[in-house]
């Protein structure tokens, strides 16, 4: 088995990708969900010395942009704002909720760890094909009338049919490099619980005039792909996807639906190729898992329910992918 770059005596490092719980843009609902999951997360942190948390922002980023757009029509002092700034804002306030809630749980448990959020930029290619083919769904499911009205108000908005409704889609370029990687690693080395790459990170490209500078681009990176990059940079030993279902299933939504427990890379790879995992939902998790395991086969990936986080981390629930 390959040896971790950080040496065998180092504490186990775990990347936890928080999904499901940020599925609502309502602040009270989001906070309620985070409160419900915090004791479970604390347990996860307790059994593992170094934890990096990341999370989604699909509902929130759309809400933030719409809030400014609507307000700007009423009040000339409020400008409309673009997706990169909305990404930064949502990373900030979701990180704030997580910091506050985790710190309160830690205080109750007599732990004195620090928690910090890193507003994270992720470099993408300016010519990534996704800019011409937006596929990442953000915001709520709308009626045709609502979607048409939004497209009328903002010509850059695109919608696709999703079941009975319509979802807004944006470009989702492949994440290439975490700009704040060094900051994240420094915090981890100094015993911080780090929240980073929220919402997949803010997508940026290099400024053509100055190679050291970045500019934001209107897109949303798939958080599961960004989490994979975070796992690489941190040389993580384990990768845990917490979501709103009990794991990866075969025959999803059909007769014979079955959640996968312990499964090897070749087995789950075959299921992925057969199209068992929903694109834009479960498939990116499995894809990131396979990439993560390919790089260092001694690693483990778990996918399980956020409401059962402690059991998932202990390996007592969810799907466990390994070589
Ligand atoms: P998040 O990324 O926030 O965790 P997603 O909605 O992107 O949440 O992914 C989880 C969803 O994936 C589940 O709610 C489920 O509807 C969907 N899904 C699609 N295919 C599968 C599958 N094969 N097994 C389990 N869930 C699946
Ligand atoms: Mg998702």
Tab-separated table of C-alpha atoms and ligand atoms in Angstrom:
chain	number	residue	atom	x	y	z
A	1	UNK	CA	0.000	0.000	0.000
A	2	UNK	CA	1.342	3.475	-0.784
A	3	UNK	CA	2.311	5.416	2.312
A	4	UNK	CA	0.662	8.787	2.934
A	5	UNK	CA	2.869	11.755	2.054
A	6	UNK	CA	2.352	13.097	5.570
A	7	UNK	CA	3.924	10.054	7.240
A	8	UNK	CA	2.421	7.136	9.104
A	9	UNK	CA	2.419	8.827	12.531
A	10	UNK	CA	0.116	11.683	11.468
A	11	UNK	CA	-3.542	11.765	12.563
A	12	UNK	CA	-6.134	10.551	10.122
A	13	UNK	CA	-7.349	13.329	7.841
A	14	UNK	CA	-10.944	13.277	6.667
A	15	UNK	CA	-12.772	15.388	4.118
A	16	UNK	CA	-16.489	15.602	4.879
A	17	UNK	CA	-18.682	16.879	2.082
A	18	UNK	CA	-21.935	18.110	3.570
A	19	UNK	CA	-24.883	17.764	1.255
A	20	UNK	CA	-28.575	17.492	1.929
A	21	UNK	CA	-28.581	19.771	4.918
A	22	UNK	CA	-28.148	22.933	2.889
A	23	UNK	CA	-30.982	21.991	0.586
A	24	UNK	CA	-33.089	24.951	1.689
A	25	UNK	CA	-32.423	28.627	1.106
A	26	UNK	CA	-34.576	29.557	4.136
A	27	UNK	CA	-32.110	30.732	6.764
A	28	UNK	CA	-34.140	29.356	9.681
A	29	UNK	CA	-34.508	25.970	8.003
A	30	UNK	CA	-30.815	25.800	7.125
A	31	UNK	CA	-29.802	26.636	10.686
A	32	UNK	CA	-32.262	24.085	12.055
A	33	UNK	CA	-30.756	21.395	9.847
A	34	UNK	CA	-27.214	22.347	10.828
A	35	UNK	CA	-28.194	22.268	14.522
A	36	UNK	CA	-29.649	18.797	14.043
A	37	UNK	CA	-26.518	17.456	12.432
A	38	UNK	CA	-23.873	19.256	14.549
A	39	UNK	CA	-23.738	16.710	17.419
A	40	UNK	CA	-23.305	13.961	14.827
A	41	UNK	CA	-20.545	15.919	13.128
A	42	UNK	CA	-18.841	16.568	16.431
A	43	UNK	CA	-18.693	12.860	16.990
A	44	UNK	CA	-17.089	12.508	13.591
A	45	UNK	CA	-14.533	15.126	14.526
A	46	UNK	CA	-13.953	13.470	17.888
A	47	UNK	CA	-12.976	10.128	16.471
A	48	UNK	CA	-10.746	11.649	13.803
A	49	UNK	CA	-8.132	14.224	14.560
A	50	UNK	CA	-8.185	16.350	11.422
A	51	UNK	CA	-11.400	17.293	9.653
A	52	UNK	CA	-12.044	19.432	6.602
A	53	UNK	CA	-15.660	20.279	5.891
A	54	UNK	CA	-17.105	21.400	2.619
A	55	UNK	CA	-20.729	22.028	1.625
A	56	UNK	CA	-23.048	22.905	-1.240
A	57	UNK	CA	-24.791	26.226	-1.999
A	58	UNK	CA	-27.130	25.514	-4.933
A	59	UNK	CA	-30.295	26.949	-3.333
A	60	UNK	CA	-28.507	29.827	-1.597
A	61	UNK	CA	-26.460	31.193	-4.504
A	62	UNK	CA	-29.553	31.594	-6.672
A	63	UNK	CA	-31.440	33.190	-3.771
A	64	UNK	CA	-28.645	35.719	-3.129
A	65	UNK	CA	-28.484	36.743	-6.771
A	66	UNK	CA	-32.253	37.104	-7.040
A	67	UNK	CA	-32.432	39.109	-3.813
A	68	UNK	CA	-30.027	41.721	-5.175
A	69	UNK	CA	-31.658	41.709	-8.619
A	70	UNK	CA	-35.122	42.318	-7.165
A	71	UNK	CA	-33.891	44.924	-4.679
A	72	UNK	CA	-31.954	46.770	-7.395
A	73	UNK	CA	-35.182	47.441	-9.319
A	74	UNK	CA	-36.694	49.102	-6.218
A	75	UNK	CA	-33.669	50.891	-4.838
A	76	UNK	CA	-30.981	52.561	-7.007
A	77	UNK	CA	-28.429	52.206	-4.184
A	78	UNK	CA	-28.550	48.400	-4.487
A	79	UNK	CA	-26.624	46.981	-7.458
A	80	UNK	CA	-27.357	43.629	-9.082
A	81	UNK	CA	-24.493	41.214	-8.350
A	82	UNK	CA	-22.935	38.365	-10.241
A	83	UNK	CA	-22.480	34.696	-9.316
A	84	UNK	CA	-18.861	34.895	-8.016
A	85	UNK	CA	-19.832	37.487	-5.376
A	86	UNK	CA	-22.972	35.494	-4.535
A	87	UNK	CA	-20.721	32.443	-4.136
A	88	UNK	CA	-18.455	34.345	-1.742
A	89	UNK	CA	-21.437	35.584	0.281
A	90	UNK	CA	-22.982	32.151	0.606
A	91	UNK	CA	-19.647	30.534	1.526
A	92	UNK	CA	-19.431	33.179	4.216
A	93	UNK	CA	-22.826	32.805	5.790
A	94	UNK	CA	-23.063	29.023	5.556
A	95	UNK	CA	-19.552	28.875	7.057
A	96	UNK	CA	-20.716	31.220	9.803
A	97	UNK	CA	-23.649	28.929	10.625
A	98	UNK	CA	-21.355	25.910	10.732
A	99	UNK	CA	-18.698	27.712	12.806
A	100	UNK	CA	-21.225	28.923	15.333
A	101	UNK	CA	-23.062	25.626	15.652
A	102	UNK	CA	-19.955	23.445	15.822
A	103	UNK	CA	-18.293	25.775	18.345
A	104	UNK	CA	-21.391	25.589	20.575
A	105	UNK	CA	-21.353	21.784	20.445
A	106	UNK	CA	-17.632	21.731	21.176
A	107	UNK	CA	-18.111	24.029	24.129
A	108	UNK	CA	-20.800	21.694	25.517
A	109	UNK	CA	-18.452	18.745	25.077
A	110	UNK	CA	-15.546	20.579	26.744
A	111	UNK	CA	-13.439	20.556	23.555
A	112	UNK	CA	-11.288	23.505	22.702
A	113	UNK	CA	-10.795	23.173	18.977
A	114	UNK	CA	-10.883	26.135	16.623
A	115	UNK	CA	-13.178	26.283	13.612
A	116	UNK	CA	-12.467	28.571	10.658
A	117	UNK	CA	-13.984	29.136	7.235
A	118	UNK	CA	-11.736	29.851	4.285
A	119	UNK	CA	-13.412	31.786	1.480
A	120	UNK	CA	-12.050	29.667	-1.329
A	121	UNK	CA	-11.403	30.414	-4.991
A	122	UNK	CA	-10.883	27.564	-7.434
A	123	UNK	CA	-9.112	28.040	-10.717
A	124	UNK	CA	-10.941	26.745	-13.785
A	125	UNK	CA	-10.091	26.833	-17.503
A	126	UNK	CA	-11.487	29.875	-19.304
A	127	UNK	CA	-12.294	27.623	-22.268
A	128	UNK	CA	-13.931	24.858	-20.238
A	129	UNK	CA	-16.628	23.341	-22.505
A	130	UNK	CA	-19.284	23.802	-19.789
A	131	UNK	CA	-19.373	27.555	-20.480
A	132	UNK	CA	-21.104	26.729	-23.753
A	133	UNK	CA	-23.264	24.003	-22.216
A	134	UNK	CA	-24.648	24.874	-18.766
A	135	UNK	CA	-25.858	21.821	-16.836
A	136	UNK	CA	-25.543	22.587	-13.113
A	137	UNK	CA	-29.002	23.071	-11.563
A	138	UNK	CA	-29.293	25.787	-8.914
A	139	UNK	CA	-32.269	27.363	-7.172
A	140	UNK	CA	-35.749	25.886	-6.715
A	141	UNK	CA	-37.900	23.995	-9.189
A	142	UNK	CA	-40.155	26.567	-10.898
A	143	UNK	CA	-43.228	26.537	-13.103
A	144	UNK	CA	-42.832	27.326	-16.828
A	145	UNK	CA	-44.403	30.725	-16.233
A	146	UNK	CA	-41.960	31.589	-13.444
A	147	UNK	CA	-38.991	30.387	-15.518
A	148	UNK	CA	-40.127	32.414	-18.565
A	149	UNK	CA	-40.548	35.496	-16.431
A	150	UNK	CA	-37.012	35.165	-15.004
A	151	UNK	CA	-35.528	34.658	-18.476
A	152	UNK	CA	-37.315	37.808	-19.590
A	153	UNK	CA	-35.808	39.752	-16.679
A	154	UNK	CA	-32.291	38.364	-17.177
A	155	UNK	CA	-31.216	37.200	-20.630
A	156	UNK	CA	-28.289	35.234	-19.116
A	157	UNK	CA	-30.643	32.851	-17.261
A	158	UNK	CA	-31.193	29.377	-18.735
A	159	UNK	CA	-33.694	26.750	-17.595
A	160	UNK	CA	-34.113	23.044	-18.264
A	161	UNK	CA	-37.134	20.838	-17.707
A	162	UNK	CA	-36.801	18.776	-14.548
A	163	UNK	CA	-39.698	16.413	-13.869
A	164	UNK	CA	-42.836	18.523	-13.732
A	165	UNK	CA	-40.956	21.806	-13.325
A	166	UNK	CA	-37.995	23.862	-14.555
A	167	UNK	CA	-34.588	24.372	-12.932
A	168	UNK	CA	-32.111	27.128	-13.635
A	169	UNK	CA	-28.839	25.769	-15.001
A	170	UNK	CA	-25.416	27.409	-15.021
A	171	UNK	CA	-21.986	26.462	-16.342
A	172	UNK	CA	-20.098	24.056	-14.115
A	173	UNK	CA	-16.434	24.029	-15.129
A	174	UNK	CA	-14.016	21.365	-13.953
A	175	UNK	CA	-12.082	22.513	-10.875
A	176	UNK	CA	-8.341	22.712	-11.590
A	177	UNK	CA	-6.578	24.215	-8.565
A	178	UNK	CA	-7.560	25.482	-5.130
A	179	UNK	CA	-6.096	28.967	-4.860
A	180	UNK	CA	-6.191	29.012	-1.029
A	181	UNK	CA	-4.686	25.546	-0.634
A	182	UNK	CA	-1.757	26.744	1.505
A	183	UNK	CA	-4.055	28.607	3.912
A	184	UNK	CA	-6.210	25.492	4.332
A	185	UNK	CA	-3.173	23.273	4.968
A	186	UNK	CA	-1.721	25.713	7.486
A	187	UNK	CA	-4.971	25.794	9.442
A	188	UNK	CA	-5.170	22.001	9.434
A	189	UNK	CA	-1.594	21.696	10.650
A	190	UNK	CA	-2.528	24.018	13.501
A	191	UNK	CA	-5.468	21.907	14.713
A	192	UNK	CA	-8.275	23.906	13.137
A	193	UNK	CA	-11.447	22.274	11.908
A	194	UNK	CA	-11.519	23.883	8.474
A	195	UNK	CA	-14.556	24.723	6.354
A	196	UNK	CA	-13.428	25.310	2.768
A	197	UNK	CA	-14.477	25.148	-0.882
A	198	UNK	CA	-18.115	25.830	0.083
A	199	UNK	CA	-20.486	25.627	-2.868
A	200	UNK	CA	-17.686	24.074	-4.903
A	201	UNK	CA	-15.486	27.171	-4.434
A	202	UNK	CA	-15.683	30.454	-6.331
A	203	UNK	CA	-14.675	29.713	-9.932
A	204	UNK	CA	-11.894	32.018	-11.116
A	205	UNK	CA	-9.663	32.235	-14.175
A	206	UNK	CA	-6.257	33.799	-14.481
A	207	UNK	CA	-6.347	37.403	-15.588
A	208	UNK	CA	-4.817	37.467	-19.063
A	209	UNK	CA	-2.814	40.642	-18.277
A	210	UNK	CA	-1.286	39.494	-15.054
A	211	UNK	CA	-0.539	35.835	-14.368
A	212	UNK	CA	-0.691	36.329	-10.596
A	213	UNK	CA	-4.250	37.670	-10.576
A	214	UNK	CA	-7.612	35.986	-10.830
A	215	UNK	CA	-11.039	37.091	-11.905
A	216	UNK	CA	-14.340	35.428	-11.011
A	217	UNK	CA	-16.459	33.754	-13.687
A	218	UNK	CA	-20.250	33.252	-13.666
A	219	UNK	CA	-20.473	29.541	-12.950
A	220	UNK	CA	-20.959	27.054	-10.098
A	221	UNK	CA	-18.479	24.219	-9.656
A	222	UNK	CA	-19.938	20.833	-8.682
A	223	UNK	CA	-19.149	20.630	-4.961
A	224	UNK	CA	-18.405	16.910	-5.147
A	225	UNK	CA	-15.663	17.527	-7.732
A	226	UNK	CA	-14.224	20.399	-5.657
A	227	UNK	CA	-14.283	18.157	-2.569
A	228	UNK	CA	-12.190	15.636	-4.513
A	229	UNK	CA	-9.572	18.277	-5.238
A	230	UNK	CA	-9.602	19.275	-1.564
A	231	UNK	CA	-9.020	15.628	-0.634
A	232	UNK	CA	-5.974	15.526	-2.931
A	233	UNK	CA	-4.484	18.772	-1.652
A	234	UNK	CA	-4.888	17.709	1.976
A	235	UNK	CA	-3.660	14.198	1.203
A	236	UNK	CA	-6.780	13.003	3.024
A	237	UNK	CA	-7.093	9.409	4.149
A	238	UNK	CA	-10.840	9.283	3.981
A	239	UNK	CA	-13.597	11.008	2.102
A	240	UNK	CA	-17.151	11.133	3.430
A	241	UNK	CA	-20.156	12.336	1.467
A	242	UNK	CA	-23.052	13.143	3.752
A	243	UNK	CA	-26.247	13.562	1.783
A	244	UNK	CA	-30.025	13.214	2.157
A	245	UNK	CA	-30.203	9.487	1.368
A	246	UNK	CA	-28.709	6.405	3.038
A	247	UNK	CA	-26.020	5.793	0.422
A	248	UNK	CA	-25.581	4.999	-3.248
A	249	UNK	CA	-28.293	2.675	-4.504
A	250	UNK	CA	-28.853	0.518	-7.542
A	251	UNK	CA	-32.252	0.598	-9.278
A	252	UNK	CA	-32.733	4.069	-7.762
A	253	UNK	CA	-36.419	5.009	-7.696
A	254	UNK	CA	-37.362	1.728	-9.337
A	255	UNK	CA	-38.519	-1.661	-8.219
A	256	UNK	CA	-35.654	-3.541	-6.601
A	257	UNK	CA	-33.973	-0.372	-5.253
A	258	UNK	CA	-31.117	-1.462	-2.990
A	259	UNK	CA	-28.576	0.651	-1.105
A	260	UNK	CA	-25.014	-0.544	-1.589
A	261	UNK	CA	-23.060	-1.373	1.591
A	262	UNK	CA	-19.460	-2.468	1.290
A	263	UNK	CA	-18.416	-2.288	-2.347
A	264	UNK	CA	-15.163	-2.484	-4.292
A	265	UNK	CA	-13.976	0.019	-6.895
A	266	UNK	CA	-14.453	-2.297	-9.905
A	267	UNK	CA	-17.985	-3.177	-8.784
A	268	UNK	CA	-19.174	0.411	-8.313
A	269	UNK	CA	-17.368	1.495	-11.473
A	270	UNK	CA	-19.445	-1.028	-13.407
A	271	UNK	CA	-22.651	0.356	-11.843
A	272	UNK	CA	-21.601	3.904	-12.745
A	273	UNK	CA	-20.944	2.890	-16.353
A	274	UNK	CA	-24.370	1.248	-16.442
A	275	UNK	CA	-25.935	4.615	-15.500
A	276	UNK	CA	-27.145	3.605	-12.013
A	277	UNK	CA	-26.300	6.963	-10.443
A	278	UNK	CA	-28.213	10.157	-11.224
A	279	UNK	CA	-26.178	12.690	-13.217
A	280	UNK	CA	-25.597	15.902	-11.261
A	281	UNK	CA	-26.562	14.179	-7.966
A	282	UNK	CA	-25.124	10.756	-7.027
A	283	UNK	CA	-22.927	10.274	-10.091
A	284	UNK	CA	-20.511	13.145	-9.259
A	285	UNK	CA	-20.012	11.677	-5.766
A	286	UNK	CA	-19.169	8.234	-7.135
A	287	UNK	CA	-16.944	9.761	-9.819
A	288	UNK	CA	-15.031	11.826	-7.226
A	289	UNK	CA	-14.768	8.735	-5.017
A	290	UNK	CA	-13.244	6.669	-7.813
A	291	UNK	CA	-10.726	9.388	-8.641
A	292	UNK	CA	-9.775	9.736	-4.979
A	293	UNK	CA	-9.254	5.985	-4.585
A	294	UNK	CA	-7.310	5.650	-7.827
A	295	UNK	CA	-4.705	8.100	-6.556
A	296	UNK	CA	-4.109	6.208	-3.324
A	297	UNK	CA	-5.755	2.811	-3.103
A	298	UNK	CA	-5.360	2.609	0.705
A	299	UNK	CA	-8.056	5.274	1.078
A	300	UNK	CA	-11.734	4.744	1.863
A	301	UNK	CA	-14.819	6.654	0.679
A	302	UNK	CA	-18.160	6.589	2.482
A	303	UNK	CA	-21.511	7.894	1.268
A	304	UNK	CA	-24.330	8.098	3.788
A	305	UNK	CA	-27.130	10.049	5.393
A	306	UNK	CA	-26.214	13.374	7.006
A	307	UNK	CA	-28.737	12.642	9.775
A	308	UNK	CA	-26.768	9.564	10.680
A	309	UNK	CA	-23.308	11.109	10.279
A	310	UNK	CA	-21.638	9.548	13.303
A	311	UNK	CA	-22.585	6.006	12.227
A	312	UNK	CA	-21.445	6.739	8.661
A	313	UNK	CA	-18.063	7.967	9.918
A	314	UNK	CA	-17.715	4.895	12.153
A	315	UNK	CA	-18.420	2.726	9.122
A	316	UNK	CA	-21.642	1.359	10.595
A	317	UNK	CA	-23.975	2.860	7.979
A	318	UNK	CA	-23.910	3.956	4.366
A	319	UNK	CA	-21.969	2.835	1.317
A	320	UNK	CA	-18.273	2.114	1.834
A	321	UNK	CA	-16.128	2.146	-1.328
A	322	UNK	CA	-12.633	0.681	-1.273
A	323	UNK	CA	-10.194	-1.324	-3.380
B	1	LIG	P1	-26.121	16.716	-2.237
B	1	LIG	O1	-25.087	16.846	-3.311
B	1	LIG	O2	-26.531	17.997	-1.610
B	1	LIG	O3	-25.774	15.677	-1.226
B	1	LIG	P2	-27.827	15.706	-4.381
B	1	LIG	O4	-29.296	15.951	-4.543
B	1	LIG	O5	-26.912	16.320	-5.373
B	1	LIG	O6	-27.484	16.172	-2.891
B	1	LIG	O7	-27.528	14.143	-4.351
B	1	LIG	C1	-28.307	13.268	-3.556
B	1	LIG	C2	-29.495	12.741	-4.365
B	1	LIG	O8	-29.025	11.826	-5.351
B	1	LIG	C3	-30.508	11.927	-3.624
B	1	LIG	O9	-31.445	12.732	-2.931
B	1	LIG	C4	-31.161	11.110	-4.754
B	1	LIG	O10	-32.363	11.711	-5.165
B	1	LIG	C5	-30.180	11.209	-5.915
B	1	LIG	N1	-29.770	9.931	-6.516
B	1	LIG	C6	-29.667	9.746	-7.865
B	1	LIG	N2	-29.260	8.511	-8.124
B	1	LIG	C7	-29.121	7.866	-6.936
B	1	LIG	C8	-28.710	6.551	-6.577
B	1	LIG	N3	-28.377	5.640	-7.491
B	1	LIG	N4	-28.637	6.248	-5.259
B	1	LIG	C9	-28.971	7.159	-4.313
B	1	LIG	N5	-29.365	8.439	-4.602
B	1	LIG	C10	-29.436	8.786	-5.903
B	2	LIG	MG1	-25.287	17.603	-5.232
